[in-house]
Amino acid sequence: MTERSDYSATAVASPNIAFIKYWGNINEELRLPVNGSLSMNMDGLATTTQIRFSSEFSQDSLELNGRPIQGPALGRVINVLNAIRAEAGTPLFAMVTSENNFPSGAGIASSASAFAALAFAAVNALGMRASTERISRFARLGSGSASRSVPDGFVEWYSGDSHETSFASSIAAADHWDLADCVLVVSDSHKKTGSTEGHKLAPSSPLQAARVADAPRRIEICRQAILERDFEQFAEIIQLDSDLMHAVMMTSHPALFYWTPETLRIIESVRNFHADGLPVAYTIDAGPNVHLITEEKNVEQVISAFKNLDGIKKILTTRAGNGAHLV
Ligand code: DP6
């Protein structure tokens, strides 16, 4: 009779907002990005994931917000688990149960927090004692941006050129700078083209090469601005980076237009308010919602300036938070 094995752990992780964006891969399977990126974890928003490896199971299974999931989403989970199992030297299958405390219609992608929590829980369940960097590599295999949700606070993902060299680490703790992200939700419908498909289209834009060539410079400026808490430098570089990514999206083949008229109206208002002396900056992911970044002392003013703008369904405010951890 073989001995029964059973190992479990529960981890929690938050989504992150990228200040310097990831768009395009040099290796789709390993999610090795064409450029490095910088982000901040979004405190208070969380995916909690419980994993149980057991000799009782004959396959991996996934339940998300109480519903069994199959198909490509389960496939991505299995990819991450296979990499972890290979390094841990175990053949055990797992049952993964995951829940988000934020609605899927909030315009915040849950893949970053989901794969960060998954990798963190799995590694700990198997007693691997892996470093943050190593866990971020596993998370990257499920979703590129998930690598950035593993370390604490403000995070840089080093693009690298292999599985070993592409990982994220913290550049500053969450309490280093009291930045807030006020997410102006203008649409809660699911995007037509997800990031995974979008990354594949990036090379078809004639602008992508220029965006990528200039990325190390933007990373340098943004990292420095974060370390020095220099909001003006920071605002200018994150808006440029977001605009460059959307220019690539709009000029890829087929073209991806994530902005709606509301998005553009908000961009215009941010630029006007900023010119009038309100320190606020925008950054936009693969969707129409706009993240307004400001310092804590200006949050109230930012919210009252934007809350009555046409087309805003809700405003979700988060601060810099920690990375993945056990519960
Ligand atoms: C626009 O990490 O969601 O949010 O690796 O295919 O899961 P996959 O893509 P994902 O891409 C994120 C794209 C972005 C920019 C960013 O977060 O850096």
Coordinates of C-alpha atoms and ligand atoms in Angstrom, one line a residue:
M1 CA 0.0 0.0 0.0
T2 CA 1.4 3.4 -0.9
E3 CA 1.4 6.2 1.7
R4 CA -1.2 8.9 1.3
S5 CA 0.3 12.4 0.8
D6 CA -1.5 15.6 1.4
Y7 CA -0.1 19.1 1.4
S8 CA -2.0 22.4 1.5
A9 CA -1.6 26.1 1.9
T10 CA -3.6 29.3 1.4
A11 CA -2.1 32.5 0.0
V12 CA -3.4 36.0 -0.9
A13 CA -2.2 38.4 -3.5
S14 CA -3.3 41.8 -5.0
P15 CA -3.5 43.0 -8.5
N16 CA -1.0 45.7 -9.6
I17 CA -1.0 48.8 -11.7
A18 CA 1.9 49.1 -14.1
F19 CA 3.5 52.5 -14.4
I20 CA 5.9 51.3 -17.1
K21 CA 3.9 48.7 -19.1
Y22 CA 4.5 45.2 -20.4
W23 CA 3.3 44.8 -23.9
G24 CA 4.7 42.1 -26.2
N25 CA 6.8 39.0 -25.5
I26 CA 10.0 37.5 -27.0
N27 CA 8.7 34.1 -25.9
E28 CA 5.0 33.7 -25.6
E29 CA 5.1 30.3 -23.8
L30 CA 7.5 31.5 -21.1
R31 CA 6.0 35.0 -21.1
L32 CA 9.4 36.6 -21.5
P33 CA 8.6 40.2 -22.1
V34 CA 10.2 42.5 -24.7
N35 CA 10.8 45.2 -22.1
G36 CA 11.0 45.5 -18.3
S37 CA 8.2 47.1 -16.3
L38 CA 7.4 48.8 -13.1
S39 CA 4.3 48.7 -10.9
M40 CA 2.6 49.2 -7.6
N41 CA 0.5 46.5 -5.8
M42 CA -3.1 47.5 -5.2
D43 CA -3.8 47.2 -1.5
G44 CA -7.2 45.9 -0.4
L45 CA -8.0 44.1 -3.6
A46 CA -7.2 40.5 -3.3
T47 CA -7.4 37.0 -4.6
T48 CA -7.3 34.3 -2.0
T49 CA -6.2 30.9 -3.2
Q50 CA -6.2 27.6 -1.5
I51 CA -4.3 24.7 -2.9
R52 CA -4.3 21.1 -1.9
F53 CA -1.9 18.6 -3.4
S54 CA -3.0 15.0 -2.7
S55 CA -2.4 11.5 -3.9
E56 CA -6.2 11.2 -3.9
F57 CA -6.4 13.3 -7.0
S58 CA -6.0 11.9 -10.5
Q59 CA -6.0 15.4 -12.2
D60 CA -5.7 19.1 -11.4
S61 CA -8.9 21.0 -10.8
L62 CA -9.8 24.7 -10.4
E63 CA -12.7 26.4 -8.8
L64 CA -13.1 30.2 -9.1
N65 CA -15.5 32.2 -7.1
G66 CA -17.4 29.0 -6.4
R67 CA -17.6 27.7 -10.0
P68 CA -15.6 24.9 -11.5
I69 CA -13.4 26.2 -14.4
Q70 CA -12.0 24.2 -17.3
G71 CA -10.5 25.1 -20.7
P72 CA -7.7 27.6 -21.2
A73 CA -7.9 29.1 -17.7
L74 CA -7.3 25.7 -16.2
G75 CA -4.6 25.1 -18.8
R76 CA -2.7 28.2 -17.5
V77 CA -3.0 26.9 -13.9
I78 CA -1.7 23.5 -15.0
N79 CA 1.3 25.1 -16.7
V80 CA 2.3 26.9 -13.5
L81 CA 1.7 23.8 -11.4
N82 CA 3.8 21.6 -13.8
A83 CA 6.8 24.0 -13.5
I84 CA 6.5 23.9 -9.7
R85 CA 6.0 20.1 -9.6
A86 CA 9.1 19.7 -11.8
E87 CA 11.3 21.7 -9.5
A88 CA 9.8 20.2 -6.3
G89 CA 10.1 16.7 -7.7
T90 CA 6.5 15.7 -6.9
P91 CA 3.9 14.0 -9.2
L92 CA 0.9 15.0 -7.0
F93 CA -2.1 16.7 -8.6
A94 CA -3.8 19.6 -7.0
M95 CA -7.2 21.1 -6.2
V96 CA -7.1 24.9 -6.5
T97 CA -9.9 27.0 -5.0
S98 CA -9.7 30.7 -5.6
E99 CA -11.8 33.8 -4.7
N100 CA -11.6 37.5 -5.6
N101 CA -12.8 40.1 -3.2
F102 CA -13.3 42.5 -6.2
P103 CA -16.0 42.1 -8.8
S104 CA -14.9 40.9 -12.3
G105 CA -16.7 43.9 -13.7
A106 CA -14.6 46.5 -11.9
G107 CA -12.2 46.7 -14.9
I108 CA -9.3 45.3 -12.9
A109 CA -7.8 42.2 -14.3
S110 CA -7.6 39.4 -11.8
S111 CA -5.0 37.3 -13.6
A112 CA -2.1 39.0 -11.8
S113 CA -3.4 38.5 -8.3
A114 CA -4.6 35.0 -9.2
F115 CA -1.4 33.6 -10.5
A116 CA 0.7 35.3 -7.8
A117 CA -1.5 33.8 -5.1
L118 CA -1.4 30.4 -6.9
A119 CA 2.4 30.2 -7.2
F120 CA 2.8 31.4 -3.6
A121 CA 0.4 28.9 -2.2
A122 CA 1.7 26.0 -4.3
V123 CA 5.4 26.6 -3.4
N124 CA 4.6 26.9 0.3
A125 CA 2.3 23.9 0.3
L126 CA 5.1 21.8 -1.1
G127 CA 7.6 23.3 1.5
M128 CA 9.9 24.5 -1.2
R129 CA 11.3 27.6 0.7
A130 CA 11.6 29.4 -2.6
S131 CA 12.7 33.1 -2.7
T132 CA 10.4 35.8 -3.8
E133 CA 12.2 36.0 -7.1
R134 CA 11.8 32.3 -7.7
I135 CA 8.1 32.5 -6.9
S136 CA 7.7 35.5 -9.3
R137 CA 9.1 33.3 -12.1
F138 CA 6.5 30.7 -11.5
A139 CA 3.7 33.3 -11.4
R140 CA 5.0 34.8 -14.7
L141 CA 4.3 31.5 -16.5
G142 CA 0.6 32.0 -15.8
S143 CA 0.4 35.7 -16.5
G144 CA 3.3 38.1 -17.1
S145 CA 2.0 40.8 -14.8
A146 CA 1.5 38.2 -12.0
S147 CA 5.3 38.2 -11.5
R148 CA 4.9 41.8 -10.2
S149 CA 2.2 40.8 -7.7
V150 CA 4.6 38.5 -5.8
P151 CA 7.1 41.1 -4.2
D152 CA 6.0 43.9 -1.9
G153 CA 5.1 47.5 -2.7
F154 CA 6.7 49.1 -5.7
V155 CA 8.1 46.4 -8.0
E156 CA 10.3 46.1 -11.1
W157 CA 10.1 43.1 -13.4
Y158 CA 13.4 42.5 -15.1
S159 CA 12.7 41.4 -18.6
G160 CA 15.6 39.0 -18.8
D161 CA 16.0 36.6 -21.8
S162 CA 15.4 33.2 -20.1
H163 CA 13.2 31.7 -17.5
E164 CA 16.0 32.1 -14.9
T165 CA 16.6 35.8 -15.7
S166 CA 13.0 37.1 -16.0
F167 CA 11.7 37.8 -12.5
A168 CA 10.4 40.7 -10.4
S169 CA 11.6 42.2 -7.2
S170 CA 10.7 45.0 -4.9
I171 CA 12.4 48.4 -5.4
A172 CA 10.6 50.1 -2.5
A173 CA 8.3 49.1 0.3
A174 CA 4.6 49.9 0.2
D175 CA 5.0 52.7 2.8
H176 CA 7.9 54.3 0.8
W177 CA 5.5 56.7 -1.0
D178 CA 1.8 57.3 -0.2
L179 CA 0.6 57.1 -3.8
A180 CA -3.1 56.3 -4.4
D181 CA -4.8 54.9 -7.5
C182 CA -8.3 56.2 -8.1
V183 CA -9.7 53.9 -10.8
L184 CA -12.4 55.6 -12.8
V185 CA -14.6 52.8 -14.0
V186 CA -16.3 53.8 -17.3
S187 CA -17.1 50.3 -18.5
D188 CA -17.7 47.1 -16.7
S189 CA -18.0 44.9 -19.7
H190 CA -15.4 42.3 -20.6
K191 CA -12.8 43.4 -23.1
K192 CA -13.0 42.0 -26.6
T193 CA -9.3 41.2 -26.9
G194 CA -7.5 40.0 -23.8
S195 CA -3.9 40.8 -23.0
T196 CA -2.6 37.3 -24.0
E197 CA -3.9 37.8 -27.5
G198 CA -2.9 41.5 -27.5
H199 CA 0.8 40.7 -26.7
K200 CA 1.0 38.6 -29.8
L201 CA -0.2 41.5 -32.0
A202 CA 2.4 44.0 -30.6
P203 CA 5.2 43.2 -33.1
S204 CA 2.8 44.0 -36.0
S205 CA 2.8 47.7 -35.1
P206 CA 5.5 49.8 -36.7
L207 CA 5.7 51.7 -33.5
Q208 CA 6.5 48.8 -31.2
A209 CA 10.3 48.8 -32.0
A210 CA 10.6 52.4 -31.0
R211 CA 8.5 51.9 -27.9
V212 CA 10.7 49.0 -26.8
A213 CA 14.0 50.7 -27.7
D214 CA 13.1 53.6 -25.4
A215 CA 11.8 51.5 -22.6
P216 CA 15.1 51.3 -20.5
R217 CA 15.2 55.1 -20.5
R218 CA 11.6 55.3 -19.2
I219 CA 12.2 52.6 -16.6
E220 CA 15.3 54.5 -15.3
I221 CA 13.3 57.8 -15.1
C222 CA 10.3 56.2 -13.4
R223 CA 12.4 54.1 -11.0
Q224 CA 14.3 57.3 -10.0
A225 CA 11.1 59.3 -9.7
I226 CA 9.6 56.6 -7.4
L227 CA 12.8 56.4 -5.2
E228 CA 12.9 60.2 -4.9
R229 CA 9.1 60.6 -4.6
D230 CA 9.3 63.1 -7.5
F231 CA 5.7 63.4 -8.6
E232 CA 6.2 65.7 -11.6
Q233 CA 8.8 63.4 -13.2
F234 CA 6.7 60.4 -12.3
A235 CA 3.5 61.9 -13.8
E236 CA 5.2 62.8 -17.1
I237 CA 6.9 59.4 -17.6
I238 CA 3.9 57.2 -16.7
Q239 CA 1.6 59.2 -19.1
L240 CA 4.1 58.9 -21.9
D241 CA 4.5 55.2 -21.3
S242 CA 0.8 54.6 -21.3
D243 CA 0.3 56.7 -24.4
L244 CA 3.1 54.8 -26.2
M245 CA 1.5 51.4 -25.4
H246 CA -1.9 52.6 -26.6
A247 CA -0.3 54.0 -29.8
V248 CA 1.1 50.5 -30.4
M249 CA -2.2 48.9 -29.7
M250 CA -4.1 51.3 -32.1
T251 CA -1.5 50.7 -34.9
S252 CA -1.2 46.9 -34.6
H253 CA -2.7 44.6 -37.1
P254 CA -5.6 44.0 -36.4
A255 CA -5.8 47.3 -34.5
L256 CA -6.8 47.3 -30.9
F257 CA -8.8 50.4 -29.7
Y258 CA -9.4 50.1 -25.9
W259 CA -10.3 53.8 -25.4
T260 CA -13.9 55.0 -25.5
P261 CA -15.0 58.7 -25.7
E262 CA -15.1 58.7 -21.9
T263 CA -11.5 57.6 -21.7
L264 CA -10.4 60.4 -23.9
R265 CA -12.5 63.0 -22.0
I266 CA -10.8 61.9 -18.8
I267 CA -7.3 62.1 -20.3
E268 CA -8.2 65.7 -21.4
S269 CA -9.4 66.6 -17.9
V270 CA -6.4 65.1 -16.2
R271 CA -4.1 67.2 -18.4
N272 CA -6.2 70.3 -17.7
F273 CA -6.4 69.8 -14.0
H274 CA -2.6 69.1 -13.9
A275 CA -1.9 72.3 -15.8
D276 CA -4.0 74.1 -13.3
G277 CA -1.9 72.8 -10.4
L278 CA -3.5 69.5 -9.3
P279 CA -0.8 66.8 -9.1
V280 CA -2.6 63.9 -10.8
A281 CA -1.5 61.6 -13.6
Y282 CA -3.3 58.9 -15.7
T283 CA -2.3 55.4 -16.8
I284 CA -4.5 53.0 -18.7
D285 CA -4.3 49.2 -19.2
A286 CA -5.9 47.0 -21.8
G287 CA -9.4 48.5 -21.4
P288 CA -11.2 51.9 -21.2
N289 CA -10.9 52.6 -17.5
V290 CA -8.5 55.2 -16.3
H291 CA -6.2 54.9 -13.3
L292 CA -5.6 58.3 -11.7
I293 CA -2.4 58.3 -9.7
T294 CA -2.0 60.9 -7.0
E295 CA -0.5 61.4 -3.6
E296 CA -2.7 60.6 -0.6
K297 CA -3.0 64.3 0.4
N298 CA -4.7 65.0 -3.0
V299 CA -7.1 62.0 -3.1
E300 CA -10.2 63.9 -2.0
Q301 CA -9.6 66.7 -4.4
V302 CA -9.0 64.3 -7.3
I303 CA -12.2 62.4 -6.5
S304 CA -14.3 65.5 -6.2
A305 CA -12.8 66.9 -9.5
F306 CA -13.7 63.7 -11.4
K307 CA -16.7 62.1 -9.8
N308 CA -19.2 64.2 -11.7
L309 CA -17.7 63.8 -15.1
D310 CA -20.1 62.1 -17.6
G311 CA -19.8 58.4 -18.0
I312 CA -18.1 57.5 -14.7
K313 CA -19.8 54.4 -13.2
K314 CA -17.7 54.2 -10.1
I315 CA -14.4 55.2 -8.5
L316 CA -12.3 52.6 -6.7
T317 CA -9.5 53.9 -4.6
T318 CA -6.5 51.8 -3.6
R319 CA -3.0 52.5 -2.1
A320 CA 0.3 50.8 -2.4
G321 CA 0.2 47.3 -0.9
N322 CA 2.2 44.2 -0.1
G323 CA 2.9 41.3 -2.3
A324 CA 1.8 37.7 -2.0
H325 CA 1.7 36.2 1.4
L326 CA 0.2 33.2 3.3
V327 CA -2.9 33.5 5.3
Ligands
DP6_1 C1 -1.7 46.3 -20.4 O1 0.0 40.2 -17.7 O2 -2.4 40.4 -18.4 O3 -1.9 45.4 -18.2 O4 0.9 37.5 -19.6 O5 -1.0 37.3 -21.2 O6 -1.5 37.3 -18.8 P1 -0.6 37.8 -19.9 O7 -0.8 39.4 -20.0 P2 -1.0 40.4 -18.8 O8 -0.6 41.8 -19.6 C2 -0.7 43.0 -18.9 C3 -0.8 44.1 -19.9 C4 -1.1 45.5 -19.3 C5 0.2 46.2 -18.9 C6 0.9 45.7 -17.7 O9 0.3 45.3 -16.7 O10 2.2 45.8 -17.6

